[in-house]
mmCIF file of C-alpha atoms and ligand atoms in Angstrom:
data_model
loop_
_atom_site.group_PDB
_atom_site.id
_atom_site.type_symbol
_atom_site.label_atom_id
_atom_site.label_comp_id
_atom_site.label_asym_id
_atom_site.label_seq_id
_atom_site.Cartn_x
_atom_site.Cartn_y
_atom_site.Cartn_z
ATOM 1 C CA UNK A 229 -10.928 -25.975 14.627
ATOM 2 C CA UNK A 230 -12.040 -23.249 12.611
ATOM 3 C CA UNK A 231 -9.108 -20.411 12.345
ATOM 4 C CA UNK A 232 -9.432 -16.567 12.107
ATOM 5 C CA UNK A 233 -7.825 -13.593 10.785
ATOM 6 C CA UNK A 234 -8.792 -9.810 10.456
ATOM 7 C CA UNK A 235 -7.487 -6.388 9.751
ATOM 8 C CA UNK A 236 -6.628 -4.115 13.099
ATOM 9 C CA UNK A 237 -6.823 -0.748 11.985
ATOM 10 C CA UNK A 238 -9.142 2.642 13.112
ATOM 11 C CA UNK A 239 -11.518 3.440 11.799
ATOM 12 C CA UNK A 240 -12.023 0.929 9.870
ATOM 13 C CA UNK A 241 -15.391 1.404 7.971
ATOM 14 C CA UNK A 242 -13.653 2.021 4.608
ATOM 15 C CA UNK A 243 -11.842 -1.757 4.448
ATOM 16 C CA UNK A 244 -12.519 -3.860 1.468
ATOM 17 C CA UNK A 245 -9.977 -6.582 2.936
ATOM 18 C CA UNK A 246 -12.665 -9.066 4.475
ATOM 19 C CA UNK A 247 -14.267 -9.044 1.298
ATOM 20 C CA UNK A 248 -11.883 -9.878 -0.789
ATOM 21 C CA UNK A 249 -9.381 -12.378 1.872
ATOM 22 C CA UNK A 250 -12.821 -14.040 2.621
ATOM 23 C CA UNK A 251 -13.912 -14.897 -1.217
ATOM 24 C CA UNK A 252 -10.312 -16.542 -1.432
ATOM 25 C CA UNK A 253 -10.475 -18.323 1.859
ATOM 26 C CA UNK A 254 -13.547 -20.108 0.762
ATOM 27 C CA UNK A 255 -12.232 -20.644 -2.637
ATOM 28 C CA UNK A 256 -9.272 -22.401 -1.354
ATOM 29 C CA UNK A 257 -11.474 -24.339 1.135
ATOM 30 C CA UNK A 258 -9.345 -23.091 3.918
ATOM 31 C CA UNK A 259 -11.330 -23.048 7.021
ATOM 32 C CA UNK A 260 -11.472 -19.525 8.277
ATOM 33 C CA UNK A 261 -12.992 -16.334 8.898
ATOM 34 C CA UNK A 262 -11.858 -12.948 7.984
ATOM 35 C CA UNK A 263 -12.891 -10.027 10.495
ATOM 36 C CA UNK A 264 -12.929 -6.587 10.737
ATOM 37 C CA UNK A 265 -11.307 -5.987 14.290
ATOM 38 C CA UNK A 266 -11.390 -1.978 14.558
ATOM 39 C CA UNK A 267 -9.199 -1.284 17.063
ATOM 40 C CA UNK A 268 -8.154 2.245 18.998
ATOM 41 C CA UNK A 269 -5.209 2.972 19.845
ATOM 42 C CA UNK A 270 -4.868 2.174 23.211
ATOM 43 C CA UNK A 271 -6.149 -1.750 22.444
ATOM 44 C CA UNK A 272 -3.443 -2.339 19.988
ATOM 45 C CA UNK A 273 -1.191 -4.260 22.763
ATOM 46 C CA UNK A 274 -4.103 -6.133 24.056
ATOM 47 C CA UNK A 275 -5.257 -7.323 20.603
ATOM 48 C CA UNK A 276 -1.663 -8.200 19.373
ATOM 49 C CA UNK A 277 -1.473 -10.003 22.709
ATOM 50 C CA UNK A 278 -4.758 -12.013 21.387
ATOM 51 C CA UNK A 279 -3.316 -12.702 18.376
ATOM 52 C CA UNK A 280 -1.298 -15.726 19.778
ATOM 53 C CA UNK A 281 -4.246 -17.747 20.010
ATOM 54 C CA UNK A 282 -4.233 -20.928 18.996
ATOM 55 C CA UNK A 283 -7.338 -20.055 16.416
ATOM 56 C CA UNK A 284 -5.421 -17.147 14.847
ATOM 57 C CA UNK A 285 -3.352 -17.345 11.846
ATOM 58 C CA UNK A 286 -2.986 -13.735 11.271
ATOM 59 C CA UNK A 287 -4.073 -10.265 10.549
ATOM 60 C CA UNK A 288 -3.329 -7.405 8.788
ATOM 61 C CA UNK A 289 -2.756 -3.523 10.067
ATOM 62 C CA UNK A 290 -4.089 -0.838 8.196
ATOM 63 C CA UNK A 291 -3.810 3.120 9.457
ATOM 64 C CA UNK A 292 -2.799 4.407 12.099
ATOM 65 C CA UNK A 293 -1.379 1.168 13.653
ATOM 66 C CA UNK A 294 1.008 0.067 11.055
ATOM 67 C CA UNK A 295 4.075 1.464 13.268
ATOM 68 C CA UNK A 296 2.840 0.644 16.872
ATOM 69 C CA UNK A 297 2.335 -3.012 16.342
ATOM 70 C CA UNK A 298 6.536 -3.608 15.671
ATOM 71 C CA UNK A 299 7.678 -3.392 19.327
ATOM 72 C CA UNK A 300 5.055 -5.654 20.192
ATOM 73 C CA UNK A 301 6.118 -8.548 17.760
ATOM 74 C CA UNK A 302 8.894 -11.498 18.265
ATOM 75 C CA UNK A 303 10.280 -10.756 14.871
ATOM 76 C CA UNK A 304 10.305 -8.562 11.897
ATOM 77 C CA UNK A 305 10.758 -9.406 8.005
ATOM 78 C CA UNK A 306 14.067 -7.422 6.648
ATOM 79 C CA UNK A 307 11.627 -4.967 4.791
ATOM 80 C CA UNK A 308 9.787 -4.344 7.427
ATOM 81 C CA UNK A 309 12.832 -3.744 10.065
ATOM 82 C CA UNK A 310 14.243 -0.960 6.999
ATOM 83 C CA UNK A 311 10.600 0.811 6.541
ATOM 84 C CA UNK A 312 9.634 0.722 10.041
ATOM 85 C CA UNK A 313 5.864 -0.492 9.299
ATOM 86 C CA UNK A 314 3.847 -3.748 9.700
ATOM 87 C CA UNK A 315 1.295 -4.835 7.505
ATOM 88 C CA UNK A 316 0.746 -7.954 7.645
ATOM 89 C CA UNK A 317 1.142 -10.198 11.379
ATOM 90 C CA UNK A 318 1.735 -14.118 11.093
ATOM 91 C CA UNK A 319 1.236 -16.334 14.371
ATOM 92 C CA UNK A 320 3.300 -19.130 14.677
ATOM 93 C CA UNK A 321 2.529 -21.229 17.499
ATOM 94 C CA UNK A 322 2.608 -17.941 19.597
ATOM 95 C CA UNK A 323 5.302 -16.443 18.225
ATOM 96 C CA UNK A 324 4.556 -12.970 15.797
ATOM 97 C CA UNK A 325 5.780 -12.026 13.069
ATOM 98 C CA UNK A 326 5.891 -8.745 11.038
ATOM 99 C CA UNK A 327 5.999 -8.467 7.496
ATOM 100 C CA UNK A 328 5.495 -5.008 4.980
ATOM 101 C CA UNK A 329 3.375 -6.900 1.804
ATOM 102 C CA UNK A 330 2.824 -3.533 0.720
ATOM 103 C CA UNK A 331 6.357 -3.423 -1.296
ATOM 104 C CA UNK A 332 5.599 -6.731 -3.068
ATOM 105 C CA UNK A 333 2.106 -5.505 -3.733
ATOM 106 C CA UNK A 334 3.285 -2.324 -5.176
ATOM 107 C CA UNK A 335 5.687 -3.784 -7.099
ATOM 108 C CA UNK A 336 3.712 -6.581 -8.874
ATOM 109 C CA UNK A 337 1.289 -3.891 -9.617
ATOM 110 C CA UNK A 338 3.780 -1.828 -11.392
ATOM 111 C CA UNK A 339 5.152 -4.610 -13.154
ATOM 112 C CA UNK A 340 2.455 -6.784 -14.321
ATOM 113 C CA UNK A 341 -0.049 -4.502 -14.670
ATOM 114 C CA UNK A 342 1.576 -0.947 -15.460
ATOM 115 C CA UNK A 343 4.251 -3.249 -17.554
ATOM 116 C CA UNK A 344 6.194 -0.840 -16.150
ATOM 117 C CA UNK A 345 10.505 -1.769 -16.011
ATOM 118 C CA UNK A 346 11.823 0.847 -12.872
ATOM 119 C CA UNK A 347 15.239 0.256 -13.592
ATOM 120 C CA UNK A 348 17.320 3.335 -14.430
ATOM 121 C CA UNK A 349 13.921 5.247 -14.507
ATOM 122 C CA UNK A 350 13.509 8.932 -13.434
ATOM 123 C CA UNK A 351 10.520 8.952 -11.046
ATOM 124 C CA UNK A 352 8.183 11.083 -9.099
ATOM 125 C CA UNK A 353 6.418 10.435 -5.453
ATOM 126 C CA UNK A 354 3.906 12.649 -4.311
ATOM 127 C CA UNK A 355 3.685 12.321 -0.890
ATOM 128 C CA UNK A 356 6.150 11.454 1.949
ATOM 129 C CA UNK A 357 3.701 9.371 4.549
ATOM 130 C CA UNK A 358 3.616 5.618 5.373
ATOM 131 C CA UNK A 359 2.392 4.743 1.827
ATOM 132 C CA UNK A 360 5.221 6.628 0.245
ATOM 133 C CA UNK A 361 7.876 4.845 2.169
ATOM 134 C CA UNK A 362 6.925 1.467 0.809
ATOM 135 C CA UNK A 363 6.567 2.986 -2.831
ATOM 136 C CA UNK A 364 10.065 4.334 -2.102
ATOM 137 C CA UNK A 365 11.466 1.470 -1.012
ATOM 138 C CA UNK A 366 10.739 -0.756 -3.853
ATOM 139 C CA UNK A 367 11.320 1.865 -6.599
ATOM 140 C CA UNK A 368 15.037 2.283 -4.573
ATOM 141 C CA UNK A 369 15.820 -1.261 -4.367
ATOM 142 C CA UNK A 370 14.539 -1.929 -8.244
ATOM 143 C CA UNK A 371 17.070 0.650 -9.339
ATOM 144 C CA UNK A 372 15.804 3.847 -10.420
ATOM 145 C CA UNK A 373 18.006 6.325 -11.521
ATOM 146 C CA UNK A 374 16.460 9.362 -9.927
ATOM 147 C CA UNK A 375 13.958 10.245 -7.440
ATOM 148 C CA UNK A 376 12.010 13.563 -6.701
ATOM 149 C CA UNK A 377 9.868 13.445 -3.608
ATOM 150 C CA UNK A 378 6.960 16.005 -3.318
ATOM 151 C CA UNK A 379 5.616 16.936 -0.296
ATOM 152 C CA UNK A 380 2.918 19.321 1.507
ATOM 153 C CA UNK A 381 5.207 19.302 4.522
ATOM 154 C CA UNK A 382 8.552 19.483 2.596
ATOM 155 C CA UNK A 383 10.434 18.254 6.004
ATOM 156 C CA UNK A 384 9.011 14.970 5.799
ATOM 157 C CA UNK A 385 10.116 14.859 2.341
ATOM 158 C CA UNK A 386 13.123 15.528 3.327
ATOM 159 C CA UNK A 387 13.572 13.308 5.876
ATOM 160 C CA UNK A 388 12.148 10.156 3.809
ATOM 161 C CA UNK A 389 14.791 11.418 0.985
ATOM 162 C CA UNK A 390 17.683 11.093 3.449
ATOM 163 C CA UNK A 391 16.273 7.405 4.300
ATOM 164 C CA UNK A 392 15.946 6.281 0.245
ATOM 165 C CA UNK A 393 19.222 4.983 0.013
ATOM 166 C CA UNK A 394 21.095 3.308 -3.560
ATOM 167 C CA UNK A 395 19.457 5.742 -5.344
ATOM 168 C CA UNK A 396 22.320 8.348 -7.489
ATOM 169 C CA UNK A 397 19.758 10.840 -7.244
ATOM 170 C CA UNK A 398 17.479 11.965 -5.139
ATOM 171 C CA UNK A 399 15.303 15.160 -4.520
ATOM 172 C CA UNK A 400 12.591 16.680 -1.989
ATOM 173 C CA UNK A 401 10.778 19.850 -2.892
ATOM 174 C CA UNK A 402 7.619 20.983 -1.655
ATOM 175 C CA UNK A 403 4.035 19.937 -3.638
ATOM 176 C CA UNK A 404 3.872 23.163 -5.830
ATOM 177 C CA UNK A 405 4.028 23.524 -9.403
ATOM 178 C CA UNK A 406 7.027 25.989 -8.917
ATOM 179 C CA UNK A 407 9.185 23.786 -7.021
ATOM 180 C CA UNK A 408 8.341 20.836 -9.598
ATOM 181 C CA UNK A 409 9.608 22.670 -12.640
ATOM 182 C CA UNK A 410 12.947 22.033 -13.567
ATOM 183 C CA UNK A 411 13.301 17.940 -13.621
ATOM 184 C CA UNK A 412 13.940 16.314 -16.975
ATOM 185 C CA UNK A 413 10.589 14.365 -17.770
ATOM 186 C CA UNK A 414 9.734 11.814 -15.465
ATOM 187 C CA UNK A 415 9.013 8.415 -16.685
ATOM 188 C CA UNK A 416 7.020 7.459 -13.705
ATOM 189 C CA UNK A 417 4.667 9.631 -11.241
ATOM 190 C CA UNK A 418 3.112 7.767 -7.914
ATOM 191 C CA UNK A 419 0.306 9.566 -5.995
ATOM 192 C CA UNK A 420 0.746 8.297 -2.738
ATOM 193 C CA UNK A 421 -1.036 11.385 -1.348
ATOM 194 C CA UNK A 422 -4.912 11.379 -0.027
ATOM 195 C CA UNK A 423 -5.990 13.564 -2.235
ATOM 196 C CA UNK A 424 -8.371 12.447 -4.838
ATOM 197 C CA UNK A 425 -9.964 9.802 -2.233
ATOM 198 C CA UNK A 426 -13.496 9.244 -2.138
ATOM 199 C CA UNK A 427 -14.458 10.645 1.435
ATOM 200 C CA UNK A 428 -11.184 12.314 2.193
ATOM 201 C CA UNK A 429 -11.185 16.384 2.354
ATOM 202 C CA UNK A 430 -9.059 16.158 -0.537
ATOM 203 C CA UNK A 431 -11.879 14.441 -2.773
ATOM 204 C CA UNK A 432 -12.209 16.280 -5.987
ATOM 205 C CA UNK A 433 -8.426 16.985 -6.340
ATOM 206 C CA UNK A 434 -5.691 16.293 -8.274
ATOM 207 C CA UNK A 435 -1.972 17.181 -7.185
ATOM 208 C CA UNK A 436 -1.028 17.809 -10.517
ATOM 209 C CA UNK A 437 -2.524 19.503 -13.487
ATOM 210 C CA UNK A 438 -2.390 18.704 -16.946
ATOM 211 C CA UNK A 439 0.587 20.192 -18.350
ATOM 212 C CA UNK A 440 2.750 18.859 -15.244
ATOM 213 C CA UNK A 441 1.863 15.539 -16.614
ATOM 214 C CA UNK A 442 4.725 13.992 -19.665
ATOM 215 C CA UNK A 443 2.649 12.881 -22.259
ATOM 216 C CA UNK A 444 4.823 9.321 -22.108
ATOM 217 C CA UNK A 445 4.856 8.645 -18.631
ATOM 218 C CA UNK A 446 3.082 5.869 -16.609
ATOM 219 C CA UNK A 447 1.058 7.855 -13.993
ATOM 220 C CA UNK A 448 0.269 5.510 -10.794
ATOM 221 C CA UNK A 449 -2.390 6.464 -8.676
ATOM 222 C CA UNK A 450 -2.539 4.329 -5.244
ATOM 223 C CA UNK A 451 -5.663 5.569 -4.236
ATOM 224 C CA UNK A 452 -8.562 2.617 -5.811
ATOM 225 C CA UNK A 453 -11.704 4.379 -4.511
ATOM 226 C CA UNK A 454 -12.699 6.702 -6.751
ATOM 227 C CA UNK A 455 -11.813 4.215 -9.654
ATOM 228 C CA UNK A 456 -10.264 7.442 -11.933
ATOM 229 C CA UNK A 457 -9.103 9.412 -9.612
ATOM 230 C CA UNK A 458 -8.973 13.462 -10.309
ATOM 231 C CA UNK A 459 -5.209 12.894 -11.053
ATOM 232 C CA UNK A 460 -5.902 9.697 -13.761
ATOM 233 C CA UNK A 461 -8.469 11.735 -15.610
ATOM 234 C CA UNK A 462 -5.603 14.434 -15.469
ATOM 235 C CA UNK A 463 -2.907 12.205 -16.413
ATOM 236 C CA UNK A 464 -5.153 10.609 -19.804
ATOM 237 C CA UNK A 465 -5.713 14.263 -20.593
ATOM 238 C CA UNK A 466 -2.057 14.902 -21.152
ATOM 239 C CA UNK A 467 -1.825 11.504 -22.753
ATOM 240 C CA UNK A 468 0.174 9.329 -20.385
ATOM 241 C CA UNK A 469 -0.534 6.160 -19.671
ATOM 242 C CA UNK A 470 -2.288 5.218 -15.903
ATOM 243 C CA UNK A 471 -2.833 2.448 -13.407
ATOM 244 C CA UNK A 472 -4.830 2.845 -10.482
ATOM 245 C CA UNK A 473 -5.040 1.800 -6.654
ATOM 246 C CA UNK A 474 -6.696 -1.675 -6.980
ATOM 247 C CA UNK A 475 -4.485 -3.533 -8.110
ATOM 248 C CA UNK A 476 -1.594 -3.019 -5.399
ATOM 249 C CA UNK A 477 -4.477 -3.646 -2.884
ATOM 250 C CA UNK A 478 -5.207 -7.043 -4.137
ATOM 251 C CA UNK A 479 -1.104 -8.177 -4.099
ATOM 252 C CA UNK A 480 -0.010 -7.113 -1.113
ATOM 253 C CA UNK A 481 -3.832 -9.038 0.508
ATOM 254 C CA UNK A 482 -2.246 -11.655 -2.012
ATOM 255 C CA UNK A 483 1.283 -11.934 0.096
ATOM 256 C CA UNK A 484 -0.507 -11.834 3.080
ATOM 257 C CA UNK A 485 -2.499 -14.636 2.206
ATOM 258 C CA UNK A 486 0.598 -16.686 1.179
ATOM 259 C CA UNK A 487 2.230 -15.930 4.219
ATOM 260 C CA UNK A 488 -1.043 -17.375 6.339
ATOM 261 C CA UNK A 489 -1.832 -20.043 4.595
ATOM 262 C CA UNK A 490 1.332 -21.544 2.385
ATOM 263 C CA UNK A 491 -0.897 -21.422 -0.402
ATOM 264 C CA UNK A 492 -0.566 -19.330 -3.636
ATOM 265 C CA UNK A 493 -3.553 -16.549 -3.663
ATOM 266 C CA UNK A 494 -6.299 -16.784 -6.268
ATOM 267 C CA UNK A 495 -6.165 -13.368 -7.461
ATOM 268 C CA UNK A 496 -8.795 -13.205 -10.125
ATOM 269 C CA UNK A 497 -11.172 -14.182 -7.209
ATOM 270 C CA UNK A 498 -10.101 -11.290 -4.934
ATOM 271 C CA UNK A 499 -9.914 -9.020 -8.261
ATOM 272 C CA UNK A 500 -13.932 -10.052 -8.381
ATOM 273 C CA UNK A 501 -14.218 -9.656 -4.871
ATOM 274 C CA UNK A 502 -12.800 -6.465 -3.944
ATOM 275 C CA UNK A 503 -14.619 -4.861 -7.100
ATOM 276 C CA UNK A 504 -17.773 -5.776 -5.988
ATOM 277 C CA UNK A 505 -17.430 -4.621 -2.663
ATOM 278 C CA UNK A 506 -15.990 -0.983 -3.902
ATOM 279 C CA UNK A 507 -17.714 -0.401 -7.097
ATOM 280 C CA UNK A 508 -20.935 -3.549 -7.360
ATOM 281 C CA UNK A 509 -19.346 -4.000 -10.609
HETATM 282 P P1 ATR B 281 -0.422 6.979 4.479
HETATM 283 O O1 ATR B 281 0.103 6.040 5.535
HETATM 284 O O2 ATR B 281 -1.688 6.470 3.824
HETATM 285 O O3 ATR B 281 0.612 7.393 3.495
HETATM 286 P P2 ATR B 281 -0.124 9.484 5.885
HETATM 287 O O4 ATR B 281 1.131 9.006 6.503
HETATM 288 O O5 ATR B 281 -1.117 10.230 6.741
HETATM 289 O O6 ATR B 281 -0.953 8.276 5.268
HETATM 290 O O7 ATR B 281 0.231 10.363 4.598
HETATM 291 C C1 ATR B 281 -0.721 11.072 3.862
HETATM 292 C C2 ATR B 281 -0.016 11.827 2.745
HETATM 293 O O8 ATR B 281 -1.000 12.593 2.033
HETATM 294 C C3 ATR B 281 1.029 12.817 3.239
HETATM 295 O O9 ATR B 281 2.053 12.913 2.283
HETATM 296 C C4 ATR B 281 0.212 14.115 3.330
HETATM 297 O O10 ATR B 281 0.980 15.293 3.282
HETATM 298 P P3 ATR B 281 1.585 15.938 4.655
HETATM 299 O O11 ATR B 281 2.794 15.106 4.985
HETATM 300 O O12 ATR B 281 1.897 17.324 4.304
HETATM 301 O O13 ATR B 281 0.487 15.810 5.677
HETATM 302 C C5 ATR B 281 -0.618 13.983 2.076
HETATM 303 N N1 ATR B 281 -1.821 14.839 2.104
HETATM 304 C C6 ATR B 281 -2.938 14.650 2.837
HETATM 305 N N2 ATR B 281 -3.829 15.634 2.592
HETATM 306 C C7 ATR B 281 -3.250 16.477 1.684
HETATM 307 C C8 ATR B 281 -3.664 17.678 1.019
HETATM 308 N N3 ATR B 281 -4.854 18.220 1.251
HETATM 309 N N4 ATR B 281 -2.806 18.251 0.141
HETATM 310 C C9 ATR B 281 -1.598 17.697 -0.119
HETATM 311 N N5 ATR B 281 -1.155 16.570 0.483
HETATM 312 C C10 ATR B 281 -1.967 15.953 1.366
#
């Protein structure tokens, strides 16, 4: 029988997932189909309930679903009990199971990509949403030595500061140049923030200017669509090094996929998948 998966998520018009999960499907020779299964919120019980199918495998959970789907699951991976968000959901013989790939994808990313060693690092998050907890998380567990958290809304800041925990040092101040003076250098700055995104109201805009930028540090932009953001062309301006959004996109789908199938991803295929689908490059 022919199996399915799909991303739950609303809207959903932006997703480059079926593109790229689908390319590595076929490359694999697994039999199955990867949907787009836009959702609202009030059908998020009754399509979790449909996951059990026999023909499922799976799905992901993209925005604004990625906290309503726990409750509804049989059991949770550790990271995503501590962040509170699903990302990926594995069916097993009826039985669901939540798991956060966006750590793992954020972290290979950073690693093998931005060559990028977090421990004992002084950091910077912009941003205190969903996205920013997972970026958080793994920067907290791989040791960092000190973490400022910027904010729009400083309370949420605040509040995902006083959930980072095993970090010596940690700060939340608002998302203004005024309240970001004052740290020593930073040797690593994460937009986790929608500004900068291609069809956001924040398109055009970077959170930081130039001279906010180290010249040394790695500046990580998790938005992939623009492919240089506002705050990358900032960031080589000042002369620090950048990575953008594309490549944590294509390791946590990468997890996922191991987690579905058993098999290891290909993920030059998705690479070539998910940058044709964004860019026709
Ligand atoms: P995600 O799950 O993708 O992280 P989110 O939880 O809605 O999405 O978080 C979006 C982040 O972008 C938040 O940090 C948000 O700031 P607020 O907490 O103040 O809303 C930030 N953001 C969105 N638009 C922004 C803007 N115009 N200026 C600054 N920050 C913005």
């Amino acid at each position: 029988m022919s199996k399915l998966l799909g991303i739950i998520g609303y809207p959903l018009g932006h997703s480059v997932s079926p593109a790229f999960q689908q390319a590595a499907l076929d490359y694999c020779g697994v039999d199955a189909r990867y949907e787009a299964w836009e959702t609202p919120p009030e059908g998020v019980p009754q399509r979790v309930q449909w996951l059990r199918s026999p023909e499922v495998l799976g799905a992901n959970v993209t925005v604004p679903h990625k906290e309503a789907v726990l409750p509804l699951l049989e059991g949770l991976s550790e990271t995503a009990r501590r962040i509170g968000a699903v990302n990926t959901i594995v069916n097993r013989a009826g039985r669901l199971e939540g798991h956060n790939t966006d750590v793992a994808g954020f972290m290979r990313a950073l690693r093998e990509e931005g060559g990028f060693d977090p421990q004992g690092k002084l950091v910077l998050i912009l941003g205190a949403g969903g996205a920013a907890k997972a970026v958080a998380f793994g920067l907290a567990v791989a040791g960092v030595a000190r973490m400022t958290i910027a904010n729009r809304t400083v309370g949420r800041a605040q509040e995902l500061a006083a959930a980072v925990e095993a970090v010596p040092q940690v700060r939340a101040v608002a998302l203004t140049p005024e309240a970001l003076t004052g740290d020593p250098p930073w040797d690593l700055i994460v937009n986790t923030t929608t500004l900068g995104m291609a069809g956001s109201p924040g398109e055009g805009e970077s959170p930081l200017a130039e001279a906010q930028v180290p010249p040394g540090a790695l500046v990580y932009d998790i938005v992939y669509n623009p492919k240089v953001t506002p705050l990358l062309a900032t960031a080589r301006r000042a002369g620090a090094h950048t990575l953008g959004g594309l490549p944590m996109l294509v390791y946590q789908g990468a997890e996922a996929f191991r987690l579905w199938t058993g098999l290891e991803a290909p993920v030059e295929v998705m690479f070539a998948a998910a940058r044709r689908a964004l860019w026709s490059t």
